[in-house]
Amino acid sequence: MTTEPARPTPPRRSKKAEAQQRGSRSGAQQSGRSRGPRLSYDDWVDGALTLLAREGAAAVRIPRLCEALGVTKGSFYWHFDDIGRLEEAMADRWSTTQAQVIAELATVDSMPIEQRIEAMAAMLVDRNWLVEATVREWSRTRPQVHNAVQELDRKIFDTIRAALAELGFDAETARLRAGAMVYLGIGFIHGRASLPIPTHEEVNTVITLLTRPAP
């Protein structure tokens, strides 16, 4: 089983933002000075994701974001037509980052069973849970984010199901156990604020139950 890591999605700048950049570059050339926005496109996306994780989806508004980053609205409109364009870029960035999870999962089938269990457990525990939980909550009201979350969950499910099938489980059992493992991960995301946080050893025990065939 091989899965290639997703390539970063190119920035989604609107025609209006591109025209603004061309006009500003032209003006800078005419004046003999090199001028540019105080923040890069990536700075805005990273800053918005940080604000999302820290203060929630309600904080992702142009005035609050400009305040948090210490810039004016003009810098925002250098890169984006509106907040919707920024949200699309945030969803793309999150999806690209999470694609690394899939790439790591794709390597477990070549490991001995003990290392495979440990790797799956680490992927469930060693994640940025605050960002994960906030993005999933945000996806309830943002279709583009919702689609990105769904796509990631499907890819993780398919990867785990294929790994379990290679371990010798029949198709139906692999499907059920893969579903249980994915739901386990989602439960870790949403339950950490109110439930005891499992240790690596406890997660290993659960993963062992799901990945080892019955004697």
PDB file of C-alpha atoms in Angstrom:
ATOM      1  CA  MET A   1       0.000   0.000   0.000  1.00  0.00           C
ATOM      2  CA  THR A   2       1.456   3.327  -1.006  1.00  0.00           C
ATOM      3  CA  THR A   3       0.085   6.795  -0.511  1.00  0.00           C
ATOM      4  CA  GLU A   4       1.895   9.832  -1.813  1.00  0.00           C
ATOM      5  CA  PRO A   5       1.856  12.931   0.401  1.00  0.00           C
ATOM      6  CA  ALA A   6      -0.444  15.635  -0.897  1.00  0.00           C
ATOM      7  CA  ARG A   7       1.306  18.547  -2.532  1.00  0.00           C
ATOM      8  CA  PRO A   8       0.631  21.985  -1.068  1.00  0.00           C
ATOM      9  CA  THR A   9      -2.364  23.694  -2.633  1.00  0.00           C
ATOM     10  CA  PRO A  10      -1.356  26.873  -4.490  1.00  0.00           C
ATOM     11  CA  PRO A  11      -2.720  30.127  -3.031  1.00  0.00           C
ATOM     12  CA  ARG A  12      -6.256  30.975  -4.115  1.00  0.00           C
ATOM     13  CA  ARG A  13      -5.995  34.664  -4.839  1.00  0.00           C
ATOM     14  CA  SER A  14      -8.898  36.408  -6.503  1.00  0.00           C
ATOM     15  CA  LYS A  15      -8.630  38.471  -9.680  1.00  0.00           C
ATOM     16  CA  LYS A  16      -9.223  41.598  -7.631  1.00  0.00           C
ATOM     17  CA  ALA A  17      -6.349  40.793  -5.253  1.00  0.00           C
ATOM     18  CA  GLU A  18      -4.060  39.963  -8.172  1.00  0.00           C
ATOM     19  CA  ALA A  19      -4.908  43.272  -9.827  1.00  0.00           C
ATOM     20  CA  GLN A  20      -4.161  45.114  -6.598  1.00  0.00           C
ATOM     21  CA  GLN A  21      -0.758  43.440  -6.407  1.00  0.00           C
ATOM     22  CA  ARG A  22       0.053  44.281 -10.040  1.00  0.00           C
ATOM     23  CA  GLY A  23      -0.971  47.885  -9.497  1.00  0.00           C
ATOM     24  CA  SER A  24       1.093  48.201  -6.346  1.00  0.00           C
ATOM     25  CA  ARG A  25       4.144  46.652  -7.990  1.00  0.00           C
ATOM     26  CA  SER A  26       3.783  49.036 -10.921  1.00  0.00           C
ATOM     27  CA  GLY A  27       3.550  51.993  -8.573  1.00  0.00           C
ATOM     28  CA  ALA A  28       6.603  50.843  -6.663  1.00  0.00           C
ATOM     29  CA  GLN A  29       8.590  50.551  -9.894  1.00  0.00           C
ATOM     30  CA  GLN A  30       7.575  54.033 -11.016  1.00  0.00           C
ATOM     31  CA  SER A  31       8.601  55.538  -7.698  1.00  0.00           C
ATOM     32  CA  GLY A  32      11.887  53.663  -7.725  1.00  0.00           C
ATOM     33  CA  ARG A  33      11.087  52.005  -4.417  1.00  0.00           C
ATOM     34  CA  SER A  34      10.258  48.410  -3.614  1.00  0.00           C
ATOM     35  CA  ARG A  35       7.087  48.285  -1.575  1.00  0.00           C
ATOM     36  CA  GLY A  36       5.011  45.336  -0.498  1.00  0.00           C
ATOM     37  CA  PRO A  37       2.474  44.241   2.093  1.00  0.00           C
ATOM     38  CA  ARG A  38       3.587  44.084   5.696  1.00  0.00           C
ATOM     39  CA  LEU A  39       2.440  40.465   5.893  1.00  0.00           C
ATOM     40  CA  SER A  40       2.730  37.674   3.343  1.00  0.00           C
ATOM     41  CA  TYR A  41      -0.139  35.498   2.180  1.00  0.00           C
ATOM     42  CA  ASP A  42       1.132  32.686   4.412  1.00  0.00           C
ATOM     43  CA  ASP A  43       1.367  35.053   7.381  1.00  0.00           C
ATOM     44  CA  TRP A  44      -2.324  35.837   7.061  1.00  0.00           C
ATOM     45  CA  VAL A  45      -3.360  32.191   6.776  1.00  0.00           C
ATOM     46  CA  ASP A  46      -1.165  31.112   9.691  1.00  0.00           C
ATOM     47  CA  GLY A  47      -2.339  34.035  11.786  1.00  0.00           C
ATOM     48  CA  ALA A  48      -5.985  33.243  11.075  1.00  0.00           C
ATOM     49  CA  LEU A  49      -5.521  29.578  12.050  1.00  0.00           C
ATOM     50  CA  THR A  50      -3.769  30.610  15.259  1.00  0.00           C
ATOM     51  CA  LEU A  51      -6.602  33.007  16.084  1.00  0.00           C
ATOM     52  CA  LEU A  52      -9.142  30.288  15.285  1.00  0.00           C
ATOM     53  CA  ALA A  53      -7.501  27.875  17.714  1.00  0.00           C
ATOM     54  CA  ARG A  54      -7.090  30.508  20.427  1.00  0.00           C
ATOM     55  CA  GLU A  55     -10.447  32.301  20.306  1.00  0.00           C
ATOM     56  CA  GLY A  56     -12.764  30.196  18.164  1.00  0.00           C
ATOM     57  CA  ALA A  57     -14.519  30.674  14.837  1.00  0.00           C
ATOM     58  CA  ALA A  58     -16.330  33.855  15.947  1.00  0.00           C
ATOM     59  CA  ALA A  59     -12.967  35.630  16.169  1.00  0.00           C
ATOM     60  CA  VAL A  60     -12.084  35.043  12.516  1.00  0.00           C
ATOM     61  CA  ARG A  61     -13.268  38.433  11.309  1.00  0.00           C
ATOM     62  CA  ILE A  62     -11.268  41.024   9.410  1.00  0.00           C
ATOM     63  CA  PRO A  63     -11.178  43.703  12.185  1.00  0.00           C
ATOM     64  CA  ARG A  64     -10.226  41.201  14.918  1.00  0.00           C
ATOM     65  CA  LEU A  65      -7.612  39.535  12.723  1.00  0.00           C
ATOM     66  CA  CYS A  66      -6.052  42.880  11.789  1.00  0.00           C
ATOM     67  CA  GLU A  67      -5.966  43.812  15.450  1.00  0.00           C
ATOM     68  CA  ALA A  68      -4.311  40.512  16.419  1.00  0.00           C
ATOM     69  CA  LEU A  69      -1.696  40.840  13.670  1.00  0.00           C
ATOM     70  CA  GLY A  70      -1.112  44.559  14.180  1.00  0.00           C
ATOM     71  CA  VAL A  71      -1.904  45.627  10.610  1.00  0.00           C
ATOM     72  CA  THR A  72      -4.556  47.592   8.726  1.00  0.00           C
ATOM     73  CA  LYS A  73      -7.375  46.289   6.557  1.00  0.00           C
ATOM     74  CA  GLY A  74      -5.461  47.409   3.489  1.00  0.00           C
ATOM     75  CA  SER A  75      -2.925  44.669   4.104  1.00  0.00           C
ATOM     76  CA  PHE A  76      -5.723  42.100   4.249  1.00  0.00           C
ATOM     77  CA  TYR A  77      -7.226  43.193   0.932  1.00  0.00           C
ATOM     78  CA  TRP A  78      -3.811  42.955  -0.670  1.00  0.00           C
ATOM     79  CA  HIS A  79      -4.286  39.179  -0.614  1.00  0.00           C
ATOM     80  CA  PHE A  80      -8.019  38.493  -0.255  1.00  0.00           C
ATOM     81  CA  ASP A  81     -11.241  39.912  -1.644  1.00  0.00           C
ATOM     82  CA  ASP A  82     -13.186  39.034   1.493  1.00  0.00           C
ATOM     83  CA  ILE A  83     -13.240  36.809   4.551  1.00  0.00           C
ATOM     84  CA  GLY A  84     -14.600  33.915   2.487  1.00  0.00           C
ATOM     85  CA  ARG A  85     -11.398  33.808   0.434  1.00  0.00           C
ATOM     86  CA  LEU A  86      -9.344  33.657   3.601  1.00  0.00           C
ATOM     87  CA  GLU A  87     -11.489  30.844   4.973  1.00  0.00           C
ATOM     88  CA  GLU A  88     -10.910  28.854   1.780  1.00  0.00           C
ATOM     89  CA  ALA A  89      -7.170  29.339   2.210  1.00  0.00           C
ATOM     90  CA  MET A  90      -7.389  28.259   5.856  1.00  0.00           C
ATOM     91  CA  ALA A  91      -9.246  25.093   4.863  1.00  0.00           C
ATOM     92  CA  ASP A  92      -6.643  24.355   2.182  1.00  0.00           C
ATOM     93  CA  ARG A  93      -3.773  24.866   4.634  1.00  0.00           C
ATOM     94  CA  TRP A  94      -5.352  22.626   7.256  1.00  0.00           C
ATOM     95  CA  SER A  95      -6.017  19.900   4.669  1.00  0.00           C
ATOM     96  CA  THR A  96      -2.438  20.042   3.385  1.00  0.00           C
ATOM     97  CA  THR A  97      -1.049  19.843   6.913  1.00  0.00           C
ATOM     98  CA  GLN A  98      -3.280  16.918   7.821  1.00  0.00           C
ATOM     99  CA  ALA A  99      -2.256  15.070   4.661  1.00  0.00           C
ATOM    100  CA  GLN A 100       0.984  14.302   6.491  1.00  0.00           C
ATOM    101  CA  VAL A 101      -1.065  12.127   8.849  1.00  0.00           C
ATOM    102  CA  ILE A 102      -2.179  10.058   5.871  1.00  0.00           C
ATOM    103  CA  ALA A 103       1.373   9.786   4.564  1.00  0.00           C
ATOM    104  CA  GLU A 104       2.500   8.479   7.960  1.00  0.00           C
ATOM    105  CA  LEU A 105      -0.351   5.989   8.123  1.00  0.00           C
ATOM    106  CA  ALA A 106       0.641   4.665   4.706  1.00  0.00           C
ATOM    107  CA  THR A 107       3.967   3.467   6.124  1.00  0.00           C
ATOM    108  CA  VAL A 108       2.580   1.283   8.905  1.00  0.00           C
ATOM    109  CA  ASP A 109       1.934  -1.748   6.700  1.00  0.00           C
ATOM    110  CA  SER A 110       5.689  -2.305   6.304  1.00  0.00           C
ATOM    111  CA  MET A 111       6.331  -2.365  10.062  1.00  0.00           C
ATOM    112  CA  PRO A 112       6.368  -5.360  12.407  1.00  0.00           C
ATOM    113  CA  ILE A 113       3.064  -5.677  14.237  1.00  0.00           C
ATOM    114  CA  GLU A 114       4.403  -4.286  17.537  1.00  0.00           C
ATOM    115  CA  GLN A 115       5.820  -1.170  15.868  1.00  0.00           C
ATOM    116  CA  ARG A 116       2.667  -0.799  13.809  1.00  0.00           C
ATOM    117  CA  ILE A 117       0.497  -0.693  16.920  1.00  0.00           C
ATOM    118  CA  GLU A 118       2.810   1.840  18.546  1.00  0.00           C
ATOM    119  CA  ALA A 119       2.785   4.051  15.417  1.00  0.00           C
ATOM    120  CA  MET A 120      -1.025   4.031  15.200  1.00  0.00           C
ATOM    121  CA  ALA A 121      -1.293   4.908  18.884  1.00  0.00           C
ATOM    122  CA  ALA A 122       1.152   7.811  18.511  1.00  0.00           C
ATOM    123  CA  MET A 123      -0.861   9.216  15.603  1.00  0.00           C
ATOM    124  CA  LEU A 124      -3.971   9.198  17.776  1.00  0.00           C
ATOM    125  CA  VAL A 125      -2.319  10.868  20.766  1.00  0.00           C
ATOM    126  CA  ASP A 126       0.434  13.148  19.441  1.00  0.00           C
ATOM    127  CA  ARG A 127      -1.698  15.675  17.550  1.00  0.00           C
ATOM    128  CA  ASN A 128      -2.559  19.346  17.986  1.00  0.00           C
ATOM    129  CA  TRP A 129      -5.928  18.613  19.569  1.00  0.00           C
ATOM    130  CA  LEU A 130      -6.897  22.241  20.161  1.00  0.00           C
ATOM    131  CA  VAL A 131      -6.639  23.049  16.460  1.00  0.00           C
ATOM    132  CA  GLU A 132      -8.309  19.761  15.497  1.00  0.00           C
ATOM    133  CA  ALA A 133     -11.308  20.361  17.749  1.00  0.00           C
ATOM    134  CA  THR A 134     -11.705  23.991  16.702  1.00  0.00           C
ATOM    135  CA  VAL A 135     -11.502  23.234  12.980  1.00  0.00           C
ATOM    136  CA  ARG A 136     -14.104  20.475  13.314  1.00  0.00           C
ATOM    137  CA  GLU A 137     -16.428  22.791  15.197  1.00  0.00           C
ATOM    138  CA  TRP A 138     -15.831  25.501  12.598  1.00  0.00           C
ATOM    139  CA  SER A 139     -16.719  23.033   9.839  1.00  0.00           C
ATOM    140  CA  ARG A 140     -20.330  22.936  11.058  1.00  0.00           C
ATOM    141  CA  THR A 141     -20.984  26.348   9.518  1.00  0.00           C
ATOM    142  CA  ARG A 142     -18.406  26.489   6.688  1.00  0.00           C
ATOM    143  CA  PRO A 143     -19.074  24.148   3.739  1.00  0.00           C
ATOM    144  CA  GLN A 144     -15.512  24.344   2.393  1.00  0.00           C
ATOM    145  CA  VAL A 145     -14.083  23.396   5.784  1.00  0.00           C
ATOM    146  CA  HIS A 146     -16.702  20.678   6.215  1.00  0.00           C
ATOM    147  CA  ASN A 147     -15.638  19.145   2.900  1.00  0.00           C
ATOM    148  CA  ALA A 148     -11.973  19.202   3.930  1.00  0.00           C
ATOM    149  CA  VAL A 149     -12.724  17.458   7.243  1.00  0.00           C
ATOM    150  CA  GLN A 150     -14.832  14.819   5.500  1.00  0.00           C
ATOM    151  CA  GLU A 151     -12.150  14.126   2.931  1.00  0.00           C
ATOM    152  CA  LEU A 152      -9.490  13.701   5.610  1.00  0.00           C
ATOM    153  CA  ASP A 153     -11.666  11.334   7.664  1.00  0.00           C
ATOM    154  CA  ARG A 154     -12.422   9.208   4.609  1.00  0.00           C
ATOM    155  CA  LYS A 155      -8.752   8.970   3.675  1.00  0.00           C
ATOM    156  CA  ILE A 156      -7.750   7.956   7.193  1.00  0.00           C
ATOM    157  CA  PHE A 157     -10.541   5.375   7.314  1.00  0.00           C
ATOM    158  CA  ASP A 158      -9.581   3.904   3.936  1.00  0.00           C
ATOM    159  CA  THR A 159      -5.904   3.742   4.891  1.00  0.00           C
ATOM    160  CA  ILE A 160      -6.579   1.979   8.201  1.00  0.00           C
ATOM    161  CA  ARG A 161      -9.068  -0.411   6.579  1.00  0.00           C
ATOM    162  CA  ALA A 162      -6.507  -1.384   3.937  1.00  0.00           C
ATOM    163  CA  ALA A 163      -3.847  -1.930   6.621  1.00  0.00           C
ATOM    164  CA  LEU A 164      -6.184  -4.173   8.615  1.00  0.00           C
ATOM    165  CA  ALA A 165      -7.042  -6.150   5.484  1.00  0.00           C
ATOM    166  CA  GLU A 166      -3.326  -6.749   4.931  1.00  0.00           C
ATOM    167  CA  LEU A 167      -3.109  -8.006   8.507  1.00  0.00           C
ATOM    168  CA  GLY A 168      -5.507 -10.786   7.518  1.00  0.00           C
ATOM    169  CA  PHE A 169      -8.934  -9.494   8.521  1.00  0.00           C
ATOM    170  CA  ASP A 170     -11.834 -10.161   6.163  1.00  0.00           C
ATOM    171  CA  ALA A 171     -13.386  -7.145   4.433  1.00  0.00           C
ATOM    172  CA  GLU A 172     -16.301  -6.687   6.855  1.00  0.00           C
ATOM    173  CA  THR A 173     -14.173  -7.064   9.983  1.00  0.00           C
ATOM    174  CA  ALA A 174     -11.559  -4.668   8.599  1.00  0.00           C
ATOM    175  CA  ARG A 175     -14.304  -2.130   7.892  1.00  0.00           C
ATOM    176  CA  LEU A 176     -15.790  -2.395  11.399  1.00  0.00           C
ATOM    177  CA  ARG A 177     -12.437  -2.182  13.171  1.00  0.00           C
ATOM    178  CA  ALA A 178     -11.243   0.704  11.012  1.00  0.00           C
ATOM    179  CA  GLY A 179     -14.450   2.567  11.828  1.00  0.00           C
ATOM    180  CA  ALA A 180     -13.954   1.931  15.525  1.00  0.00           C
ATOM    181  CA  MET A 181     -10.392   3.253  15.333  1.00  0.00           C
ATOM    182  CA  VAL A 182     -11.419   6.425  13.482  1.00  0.00           C
ATOM    183  CA  TYR A 183     -14.258   7.075  15.930  1.00  0.00           C
ATOM    184  CA  LEU A 184     -11.773   6.520  18.730  1.00  0.00           C
ATOM    185  CA  GLY A 185      -9.570   9.286  17.318  1.00  0.00           C
ATOM    186  CA  ILE A 186     -12.509  11.672  16.919  1.00  0.00           C
ATOM    187  CA  GLY A 187     -13.539  10.880  20.484  1.00  0.00           C
ATOM    188  CA  PHE A 188     -10.077  11.853  21.704  1.00  0.00           C
ATOM    189  CA  ILE A 189     -10.505  15.204  19.970  1.00  0.00           C
ATOM    190  CA  HIS A 190     -13.835  16.132  21.531  1.00  0.00           C
ATOM    191  CA  GLY A 191     -13.558  14.395  24.899  1.00  0.00           C
ATOM    192  CA  ARG A 192     -10.238  15.660  26.176  1.00  0.00           C
ATOM    193  CA  ALA A 193     -11.778  18.679  27.924  1.00  0.00           C
ATOM    194  CA  SER A 194     -14.095  16.582  30.113  1.00  0.00           C
ATOM    195  CA  LEU A 195     -12.691  13.030  30.214  1.00  0.00           C
ATOM    196  CA  PRO A 196      -9.429  11.559  31.521  1.00  0.00           C
ATOM    197  CA  ILE A 197      -6.679  11.777  28.890  1.00  0.00           C
ATOM    198  CA  PRO A 198      -5.445   8.253  28.078  1.00  0.00           C
ATOM    199  CA  THR A 199      -1.777   7.445  28.341  1.00  0.00           C
ATOM    200  CA  HIS A 200       0.249   5.978  25.480  1.00  0.00           C
ATOM    201  CA  GLU A 201       0.107   2.590  27.208  1.00  0.00           C
ATOM    202  CA  GLU A 202      -3.687   2.741  27.454  1.00  0.00           C
ATOM    203  CA  VAL A 203      -4.013   3.726  23.809  1.00  0.00           C
ATOM    204  CA  ASN A 204      -1.649   0.894  22.858  1.00  0.00           C
ATOM    205  CA  THR A 205      -3.893  -1.552  24.703  1.00  0.00           C
ATOM    206  CA  VAL A 206      -6.972  -0.406  22.786  1.00  0.00           C
ATOM    207  CA  ILE A 207      -5.158  -0.440  19.431  1.00  0.00           C
ATOM    208  CA  THR A 208      -3.917  -3.957  20.216  1.00  0.00           C
ATOM    209  CA  LEU A 209      -7.508  -5.111  20.712  1.00  0.00           C
ATOM    210  CA  LEU A 210      -8.462  -3.671  17.311  1.00  0.00           C
ATOM    211  CA  THR A 211      -5.458  -4.805  15.271  1.00  0.00           C
ATOM    212  CA  ARG A 212      -4.712  -8.304  16.537  1.00  0.00           C
ATOM    213  CA  PRO A 213      -6.872 -11.154  15.248  1.00  0.00           C
ATOM    214  CA  ALA A 214      -8.674 -13.260  17.817  1.00  0.00           C
ATOM    215  CA  PRO A 215      -6.737 -16.441  18.741  1.00  0.00           C
TER     216      PRO A 215
END
